[in-house]
Amino acid sequence: MGLYGLSRRDPQVTVATAVKYLEQAAQQGSEEAMYHLGIHLTQKNPGTPEEQAKGVSFLKTCVASQCWSFYCYKNKAALELGKFLAQKNDQAAVFYLKQALDAGLLGTEKIADLVAQIPGEEEEALALYEQATEGEDEECSPDCLVRVAVVYIKGIQREANLNKAETLLTRAVEKNFPPAKYTLGKLWQNQNKHLEERERLLLEAADQDHFAAWYELSKIYREGRGDRITKDIQ
């Protein structure tokens, strides 16, 4: 039973008393007790550095346990430990987050979001975002698709690949995502192709309040092409 479950079940049991019970159970090797103590101490607000360090120790011990049953807490502890360490910009978080990913506790993109918070882990985060784009469409957000597409457009961290970028952006456009419409429209504009289609994408993005798309449309009108766009959408 969790820390707060114990205190709720018996109103006479305070949180402090529940902690004492769980510490006794942890000393006897209870994985569940270590897990709940670790969460309590790392998420306590306000919490002292000493309490947080103790919580991290409980979670690490839980992760290192040899339990592999269905009700095992080691992978849950890995996820909570990874989240906490990511908030502290600790690169050790990556190891624990990937363990949670392998256990299926959190999707690839959400793990990538956590890793992306950690300075120096840009490459690891990008690899995870790329992995997310290779899964089922419903499991990958349009924001993730655009994020990876921009990497291939700019040639940062990866060799430029405009064809791959276009494929990713097209998938995001199919999800009706304004930034994808704008980015694909700009990509085609820079490549000087799909004139009518790119301008339609910019117009749709502007209709969805994407302000950069409004700016690009203003340039199109200044160049005297606004009448044709208006005619196209009537």
PDB file of C-alpha atoms in Angstrom:
ATOM      1  CA  MET A   1       0.000   0.000   0.000  1.00  0.00           C
ATOM      2  CA  GLY A   2       1.387   3.455  -0.681  1.00  0.00           C
ATOM      3  CA  LEU A   3       2.541   5.970   1.889  1.00  0.00           C
ATOM      4  CA  TYR A   4      -0.571   8.115   1.671  1.00  0.00           C
ATOM      5  CA  GLY A   5      -2.830   5.091   1.268  1.00  0.00           C
ATOM      6  CA  LEU A   6      -1.654   3.894   4.638  1.00  0.00           C
ATOM      7  CA  SER A   7      -2.384   7.237   6.316  1.00  0.00           C
ATOM      8  CA  ARG A   8      -5.792   7.536   4.617  1.00  0.00           C
ATOM      9  CA  ARG A   9      -6.867   4.039   5.618  1.00  0.00           C
ATOM     10  CA  ASP A  10      -6.285   4.788   9.296  1.00  0.00           C
ATOM     11  CA  PRO A  11      -6.824   8.486  10.189  1.00  0.00           C
ATOM     12  CA  GLN A  12      -4.829   7.912  13.355  1.00  0.00           C
ATOM     13  CA  VAL A  13      -1.744   7.165  11.264  1.00  0.00           C
ATOM     14  CA  THR A  14       0.040  10.394  10.372  1.00  0.00           C
ATOM     15  CA  VAL A  15       2.315  10.729   7.357  1.00  0.00           C
ATOM     16  CA  ALA A  16       5.271  10.739   9.712  1.00  0.00           C
ATOM     17  CA  THR A  17       4.100   7.476  11.266  1.00  0.00           C
ATOM     18  CA  ALA A  18       3.510   5.983   7.827  1.00  0.00           C
ATOM     19  CA  VAL A  19       7.073   6.911   6.878  1.00  0.00           C
ATOM     20  CA  LYS A  20       8.315   5.151   9.987  1.00  0.00           C
ATOM     21  CA  TYR A  21       6.367   1.985   9.081  1.00  0.00           C
ATOM     22  CA  LEU A  22       7.655   2.060   5.539  1.00  0.00           C
ATOM     23  CA  GLU A  23      11.236   2.592   6.668  1.00  0.00           C
ATOM     24  CA  GLN A  24      10.902  -0.508   8.829  1.00  0.00           C
ATOM     25  CA  ALA A  25       9.566  -2.432   5.837  1.00  0.00           C
ATOM     26  CA  ALA A  26      12.360  -1.092   3.621  1.00  0.00           C
ATOM     27  CA  GLN A  27      14.938  -2.316   6.109  1.00  0.00           C
ATOM     28  CA  GLN A  28      13.414  -5.755   5.671  1.00  0.00           C
ATOM     29  CA  GLY A  29      13.941  -5.472   1.904  1.00  0.00           C
ATOM     30  CA  SER A  30      10.438  -4.427   0.832  1.00  0.00           C
ATOM     31  CA  GLU A  31      10.679  -3.149  -2.699  1.00  0.00           C
ATOM     32  CA  GLU A  32       7.288  -1.480  -2.482  1.00  0.00           C
ATOM     33  CA  ALA A  33       8.296   0.388   0.674  1.00  0.00           C
ATOM     34  CA  MET A  34      11.499   1.622  -0.960  1.00  0.00           C
ATOM     35  CA  TYR A  35       9.527   2.819  -3.983  1.00  0.00           C
ATOM     36  CA  HIS A  36       6.976   4.820  -2.005  1.00  0.00           C
ATOM     37  CA  LEU A  37       9.590   6.241   0.348  1.00  0.00           C
ATOM     38  CA  GLY A  38      11.696   7.298  -2.621  1.00  0.00           C
ATOM     39  CA  ILE A  39       8.769   9.122  -4.219  1.00  0.00           C
ATOM     40  CA  HIS A  40       7.778  10.773  -0.939  1.00  0.00           C
ATOM     41  CA  LEU A  41      11.263  12.061  -0.158  1.00  0.00           C
ATOM     42  CA  THR A  42      12.155  13.243  -3.670  1.00  0.00           C
ATOM     43  CA  GLN A  43       8.811  14.959  -4.224  1.00  0.00           C
ATOM     44  CA  LYS A  44       8.405  16.397  -0.708  1.00  0.00           C
ATOM     45  CA  ASN A  45       7.817  20.148  -0.825  1.00  0.00           C
ATOM     46  CA  PRO A  46       9.632  21.675   0.862  1.00  0.00           C
ATOM     47  CA  GLY A  47      12.266  18.982   1.100  1.00  0.00           C
ATOM     48  CA  THR A  48      15.842  19.208   2.292  1.00  0.00           C
ATOM     49  CA  PRO A  49      18.829  18.071   0.208  1.00  0.00           C
ATOM     50  CA  GLU A  50      19.359  15.338   2.788  1.00  0.00           C
ATOM     51  CA  GLU A  51      15.788  14.064   2.355  1.00  0.00           C
ATOM     52  CA  GLN A  52      16.114  14.111  -1.422  1.00  0.00           C
ATOM     53  CA  ALA A  53      19.409  12.228  -1.262  1.00  0.00           C
ATOM     54  CA  LYS A  54      17.782   9.633   0.974  1.00  0.00           C
ATOM     55  CA  GLY A  55      14.880   9.334  -1.459  1.00  0.00           C
ATOM     56  CA  VAL A  56      17.274   8.848  -4.379  1.00  0.00           C
ATOM     57  CA  SER A  57      19.042   6.132  -2.389  1.00  0.00           C
ATOM     58  CA  PHE A  58      15.752   4.289  -1.786  1.00  0.00           C
ATOM     59  CA  LEU A  59      14.837   4.485  -5.478  1.00  0.00           C
ATOM     60  CA  LYS A  60      18.276   3.290  -6.586  1.00  0.00           C
ATOM     61  CA  THR A  61      18.089   0.331  -4.220  1.00  0.00           C
ATOM     62  CA  CYS A  62      14.657  -0.519  -5.570  1.00  0.00           C
ATOM     63  CA  VAL A  63      15.909  -0.306  -9.172  1.00  0.00           C
ATOM     64  CA  ALA A  64      18.811  -2.604  -8.313  1.00  0.00           C
ATOM     65  CA  SER A  65      16.518  -5.263  -6.838  1.00  0.00           C
ATOM     66  CA  GLN A  66      16.320  -8.662  -8.492  1.00  0.00           C
ATOM     67  CA  CYS A  67      12.520  -8.820  -8.594  1.00  0.00           C
ATOM     68  CA  TRP A  68      11.106  -9.563 -12.048  1.00  0.00           C
ATOM     69  CA  SER A  69       7.489 -10.338 -11.139  1.00  0.00           C
ATOM     70  CA  PHE A  70       4.470  -8.591 -12.660  1.00  0.00           C
ATOM     71  CA  TYR A  71       4.103  -6.518  -9.501  1.00  0.00           C
ATOM     72  CA  CYS A  72       7.772  -5.549  -9.466  1.00  0.00           C
ATOM     73  CA  TYR A  73       8.465  -1.917  -8.589  1.00  0.00           C
ATOM     74  CA  LYS A  74      11.975  -1.657 -10.004  1.00  0.00           C
ATOM     75  CA  ASN A  75      10.953  -0.222 -13.369  1.00  0.00           C
ATOM     76  CA  LYS A  76       8.500   2.208 -11.764  1.00  0.00           C
ATOM     77  CA  ALA A  77      11.310   3.320  -9.481  1.00  0.00           C
ATOM     78  CA  ALA A  78      13.563   3.772 -12.521  1.00  0.00           C
ATOM     79  CA  LEU A  79      10.988   6.081 -14.121  1.00  0.00           C
ATOM     80  CA  GLU A  80      10.542   8.216 -10.995  1.00  0.00           C
ATOM     81  CA  LEU A  81      14.293   8.349 -10.414  1.00  0.00           C
ATOM     82  CA  GLY A  82      14.880   9.333 -14.038  1.00  0.00           C
ATOM     83  CA  LYS A  83      12.313  12.131 -13.808  1.00  0.00           C
ATOM     84  CA  PHE A  84      13.833  13.479 -10.605  1.00  0.00           C
ATOM     85  CA  LEU A  85      17.411  13.380 -11.895  1.00  0.00           C
ATOM     86  CA  ALA A  86      16.345  15.004 -15.191  1.00  0.00           C
ATOM     87  CA  GLN A  87      14.948  17.935 -13.190  1.00  0.00           C
ATOM     88  CA  LYS A  88      18.357  18.194 -11.537  1.00  0.00           C
ATOM     89  CA  ASN A  89      20.111  18.185 -14.950  1.00  0.00           C
ATOM     90  CA  ASP A  90      21.850  14.953 -13.954  1.00  0.00           C
ATOM     91  CA  GLN A  91      22.958  12.919 -16.973  1.00  0.00           C
ATOM     92  CA  ALA A  92      22.516   9.718 -14.956  1.00  0.00           C
ATOM     93  CA  ALA A  93      18.794  10.224 -15.600  1.00  0.00           C
ATOM     94  CA  VAL A  94      19.187   8.871 -19.133  1.00  0.00           C
ATOM     95  CA  PHE A  95      20.063   5.374 -17.905  1.00  0.00           C
ATOM     96  CA  TYR A  96      16.980   5.142 -15.715  1.00  0.00           C
ATOM     97  CA  LEU A  97      14.630   6.719 -18.250  1.00  0.00           C
ATOM     98  CA  LYS A  98      15.721   4.260 -20.931  1.00  0.00           C
ATOM     99  CA  GLN A  99      15.081   1.401 -18.512  1.00  0.00           C
ATOM    100  CA  ALA A 100      11.541   2.720 -18.031  1.00  0.00           C
ATOM    101  CA  LEU A 101      11.194   3.035 -21.807  1.00  0.00           C
ATOM    102  CA  ASP A 102      12.282  -0.561 -22.338  1.00  0.00           C
ATOM    103  CA  ALA A 103       9.699  -1.604 -19.749  1.00  0.00           C
ATOM    104  CA  GLY A 104       6.975   0.242 -21.671  1.00  0.00           C
ATOM    105  CA  LEU A 105       6.084   2.563 -18.785  1.00  0.00           C
ATOM    106  CA  LEU A 106       6.245   5.718 -20.904  1.00  0.00           C
ATOM    107  CA  GLY A 107       6.239   6.409 -24.628  1.00  0.00           C
ATOM    108  CA  THR A 108       9.400   7.174 -26.564  1.00  0.00           C
ATOM    109  CA  GLU A 109       8.484  10.798 -27.236  1.00  0.00           C
ATOM    110  CA  LYS A 110       7.723  11.521 -23.576  1.00  0.00           C
ATOM    111  CA  ILE A 111      11.044   9.963 -22.569  1.00  0.00           C
ATOM    112  CA  ALA A 112      12.741  12.123 -25.217  1.00  0.00           C
ATOM    113  CA  ASP A 113      11.077  15.231 -23.741  1.00  0.00           C
ATOM    114  CA  LEU A 114      12.588  14.399 -20.352  1.00  0.00           C
ATOM    115  CA  VAL A 115      16.040  13.675 -21.790  1.00  0.00           C
ATOM    116  CA  ALA A 116      15.921  16.927 -23.783  1.00  0.00           C
ATOM    117  CA  GLN A 117      15.840  18.866 -20.502  1.00  0.00           C
ATOM    118  CA  ILE A 118      19.329  17.632 -19.580  1.00  0.00           C
ATOM    119  CA  PRO A 119      22.288  19.732 -20.765  1.00  0.00           C
ATOM    120  CA  GLY A 120      24.703  17.718 -22.888  1.00  0.00           C
ATOM    121  CA  GLU A 121      22.140  15.076 -23.870  1.00  0.00           C
ATOM    122  CA  GLU A 122      20.965  16.712 -27.100  1.00  0.00           C
ATOM    123  CA  GLU A 123      22.163  13.801 -29.239  1.00  0.00           C
ATOM    124  CA  GLU A 124      20.451  11.204 -27.056  1.00  0.00           C
ATOM    125  CA  ALA A 125      17.239  13.218 -27.091  1.00  0.00           C
ATOM    126  CA  LEU A 126      17.301  13.569 -30.867  1.00  0.00           C
ATOM    127  CA  ALA A 127      17.884   9.836 -31.311  1.00  0.00           C
ATOM    128  CA  LEU A 128      14.813   9.191 -29.154  1.00  0.00           C
ATOM    129  CA  TYR A 129      12.719  11.721 -31.085  1.00  0.00           C
ATOM    130  CA  GLU A 130      13.773  10.017 -34.309  1.00  0.00           C
ATOM    131  CA  GLN A 131      12.812   6.672 -32.833  1.00  0.00           C
ATOM    132  CA  ALA A 132       9.403   8.099 -31.955  1.00  0.00           C
ATOM    133  CA  THR A 133       8.821   9.216 -35.561  1.00  0.00           C
ATOM    134  CA  GLU A 134       9.462   5.663 -36.736  1.00  0.00           C
ATOM    135  CA  GLY A 135       6.558   4.280 -34.692  1.00  0.00           C
ATOM    136  CA  GLU A 136       2.828   4.382 -35.329  1.00  0.00           C
ATOM    137  CA  ASP A 137       1.497   7.806 -36.313  1.00  0.00           C
ATOM    138  CA  GLU A 138      -0.964   7.991 -33.431  1.00  0.00           C
ATOM    139  CA  GLU A 139       1.926   7.504 -31.003  1.00  0.00           C
ATOM    140  CA  CYS A 140       3.950  10.398 -32.415  1.00  0.00           C
ATOM    141  CA  SER A 141       2.793  13.981 -31.981  1.00  0.00           C
ATOM    142  CA  PRO A 142       2.955  16.413 -34.910  1.00  0.00           C
ATOM    143  CA  ASP A 143       5.272  18.567 -32.800  1.00  0.00           C
ATOM    144  CA  CYS A 144       7.778  15.692 -32.675  1.00  0.00           C
ATOM    145  CA  LEU A 145       7.535  15.208 -36.449  1.00  0.00           C
ATOM    146  CA  VAL A 146       8.222  18.907 -37.049  1.00  0.00           C
ATOM    147  CA  ARG A 147      11.062  18.943 -34.520  1.00  0.00           C
ATOM    148  CA  VAL A 148      12.900  16.156 -36.345  1.00  0.00           C
ATOM    149  CA  ALA A 149      12.051  17.580 -39.779  1.00  0.00           C
ATOM    150  CA  VAL A 150      13.660  20.912 -38.876  1.00  0.00           C
ATOM    151  CA  VAL A 151      16.849  19.066 -37.908  1.00  0.00           C
ATOM    152  CA  TYR A 152      17.009  17.591 -41.421  1.00  0.00           C
ATOM    153  CA  ILE A 153      16.179  20.921 -43.043  1.00  0.00           C
ATOM    154  CA  LYS A 154      18.902  22.808 -41.180  1.00  0.00           C
ATOM    155  CA  GLY A 155      21.447  19.998 -41.261  1.00  0.00           C
ATOM    156  CA  ILE A 156      22.117  20.374 -37.524  1.00  0.00           C
ATOM    157  CA  GLN A 157      23.170  17.171 -35.709  1.00  0.00           C
ATOM    158  CA  ARG A 158      22.231  15.260 -38.857  1.00  0.00           C
ATOM    159  CA  GLU A 159      23.177  15.588 -42.510  1.00  0.00           C
ATOM    160  CA  ALA A 160      20.603  17.675 -44.343  1.00  0.00           C
ATOM    161  CA  ASN A 161      17.917  15.528 -45.970  1.00  0.00           C
ATOM    162  CA  LEU A 162      15.095  17.592 -47.453  1.00  0.00           C
ATOM    163  CA  ASN A 163      13.233  14.570 -48.782  1.00  0.00           C
ATOM    164  CA  LYS A 164      13.055  13.050 -45.316  1.00  0.00           C
ATOM    165  CA  ALA A 165      12.040  16.406 -43.874  1.00  0.00           C
ATOM    166  CA  GLU A 166       9.243  16.696 -46.426  1.00  0.00           C
ATOM    167  CA  THR A 167       7.946  13.220 -45.546  1.00  0.00           C
ATOM    168  CA  LEU A 168       7.869  14.032 -41.840  1.00  0.00           C
ATOM    169  CA  LEU A 169       6.192  17.395 -42.402  1.00  0.00           C
ATOM    170  CA  THR A 170       3.579  15.845 -44.671  1.00  0.00           C
ATOM    171  CA  ARG A 171       2.652  13.426 -41.893  1.00  0.00           C
ATOM    172  CA  ALA A 172       2.337  16.343 -39.472  1.00  0.00           C
ATOM    173  CA  VAL A 173       0.232  18.333 -41.959  1.00  0.00           C
ATOM    174  CA  GLU A 174      -2.140  15.371 -42.151  1.00  0.00           C
ATOM    175  CA  LYS A 175      -2.676  15.902 -38.422  1.00  0.00           C
ATOM    176  CA  ASN A 176      -3.790  19.492 -39.181  1.00  0.00           C
ATOM    177  CA  PHE A 177      -0.828  21.015 -37.322  1.00  0.00           C
ATOM    178  CA  PRO A 178      -0.314  24.710 -38.232  1.00  0.00           C
ATOM    179  CA  PRO A 179       3.493  24.811 -37.630  1.00  0.00           C
ATOM    180  CA  ALA A 180       3.839  21.848 -40.003  1.00  0.00           C
ATOM    181  CA  LYS A 181       1.833  23.629 -42.689  1.00  0.00           C
ATOM    182  CA  TYR A 182       3.978  26.720 -42.305  1.00  0.00           C
ATOM    183  CA  THR A 183       7.278  24.801 -42.293  1.00  0.00           C
ATOM    184  CA  LEU A 184       6.365  22.661 -45.302  1.00  0.00           C
ATOM    185  CA  GLY A 185       5.146  25.743 -47.149  1.00  0.00           C
ATOM    186  CA  LYS A 186       8.441  27.515 -46.445  1.00  0.00           C
ATOM    187  CA  LEU A 187      10.425  24.437 -47.468  1.00  0.00           C
ATOM    188  CA  TRP A 188       8.656  24.322 -50.816  1.00  0.00           C
ATOM    189  CA  GLN A 189       9.062  28.079 -51.162  1.00  0.00           C
ATOM    190  CA  ASN A 190      12.833  27.780 -50.714  1.00  0.00           C
ATOM    191  CA  GLN A 191      12.878  24.945 -53.231  1.00  0.00           C
ATOM    192  CA  ASN A 192      10.704  26.976 -55.619  1.00  0.00           C
ATOM    193  CA  LYS A 193       8.202  24.179 -56.161  1.00  0.00           C
ATOM    194  CA  HIS A 194       4.519  23.414 -55.560  1.00  0.00           C
ATOM    195  CA  LEU A 195       3.668  27.112 -55.778  1.00  0.00           C
ATOM    196  CA  GLU A 196      -0.100  26.865 -55.333  1.00  0.00           C
ATOM    197  CA  GLU A 197       0.069  24.090 -52.746  1.00  0.00           C
ATOM    198  CA  ARG A 198       2.622  25.888 -50.594  1.00  0.00           C
ATOM    199  CA  GLU A 199       0.628  29.093 -50.603  1.00  0.00           C
ATOM    200  CA  ARG A 200      -2.513  27.177 -49.673  1.00  0.00           C
ATOM    201  CA  LEU A 201      -0.649  25.624 -46.745  1.00  0.00           C
ATOM    202  CA  LEU A 202       0.470  29.065 -45.577  1.00  0.00           C
ATOM    203  CA  LEU A 203      -3.078  30.339 -45.864  1.00  0.00           C
ATOM    204  CA  GLU A 204      -4.435  27.428 -43.821  1.00  0.00           C
ATOM    205  CA  ALA A 205      -1.764  27.977 -41.170  1.00  0.00           C
ATOM    206  CA  ALA A 206      -2.626  31.682 -41.022  1.00  0.00           C
ATOM    207  CA  ASP A 207      -6.303  30.819 -40.613  1.00  0.00           C
ATOM    208  CA  GLN A 208      -5.211  28.800 -37.588  1.00  0.00           C
ATOM    209  CA  ASP A 209      -3.472  31.885 -36.138  1.00  0.00           C
ATOM    210  CA  HIS A 210       0.103  30.959 -37.020  1.00  0.00           C
ATOM    211  CA  PHE A 211       1.650  34.429 -37.079  1.00  0.00           C
ATOM    212  CA  ALA A 212       4.745  33.534 -39.097  1.00  0.00           C
ATOM    213  CA  ALA A 213       2.391  32.287 -41.812  1.00  0.00           C
ATOM    214  CA  TRP A 214       0.635  35.660 -41.768  1.00  0.00           C
ATOM    215  CA  TYR A 215       3.990  37.344 -42.384  1.00  0.00           C
ATOM    216  CA  GLU A 216       4.765  35.090 -45.347  1.00  0.00           C
ATOM    217  CA  LEU A 217       1.316  35.741 -46.795  1.00  0.00           C
ATOM    218  CA  SER A 218       1.846  39.476 -46.482  1.00  0.00           C
ATOM    219  CA  LYS A 219       4.952  39.125 -48.648  1.00  0.00           C
ATOM    220  CA  ILE A 220       2.971  37.137 -51.214  1.00  0.00           C
ATOM    221  CA  TYR A 221       0.360  39.898 -51.412  1.00  0.00           C
ATOM    222  CA  ARG A 222       3.045  42.559 -51.713  1.00  0.00           C
ATOM    223  CA  GLU A 223       4.409  40.634 -54.673  1.00  0.00           C
ATOM    224  CA  GLY A 224       0.994  40.815 -56.340  1.00  0.00           C
ATOM    225  CA  ARG A 225       0.007  37.170 -55.968  1.00  0.00           C
ATOM    226  CA  GLY A 226      -2.750  37.679 -53.405  1.00  0.00           C
ATOM    227  CA  ASP A 227      -5.556  37.851 -55.978  1.00  0.00           C
ATOM    228  CA  ARG A 228      -4.724  34.405 -57.264  1.00  0.00           C
ATOM    229  CA  ILE A 229      -4.775  32.936 -53.748  1.00  0.00           C
ATOM    230  CA  THR A 230      -8.129  34.537 -53.043  1.00  0.00           C
ATOM    231  CA  LYS A 231      -9.492  33.116 -56.286  1.00  0.00           C
ATOM    232  CA  ASP A 232      -8.176  29.658 -55.423  1.00  0.00           C
ATOM    233  CA  ILE A 233      -9.999  29.484 -52.116  1.00  0.00           C
ATOM    234  CA  GLN A 234     -13.321  30.896 -53.297  1.00  0.00           C
TER     235      GLN A 234
END
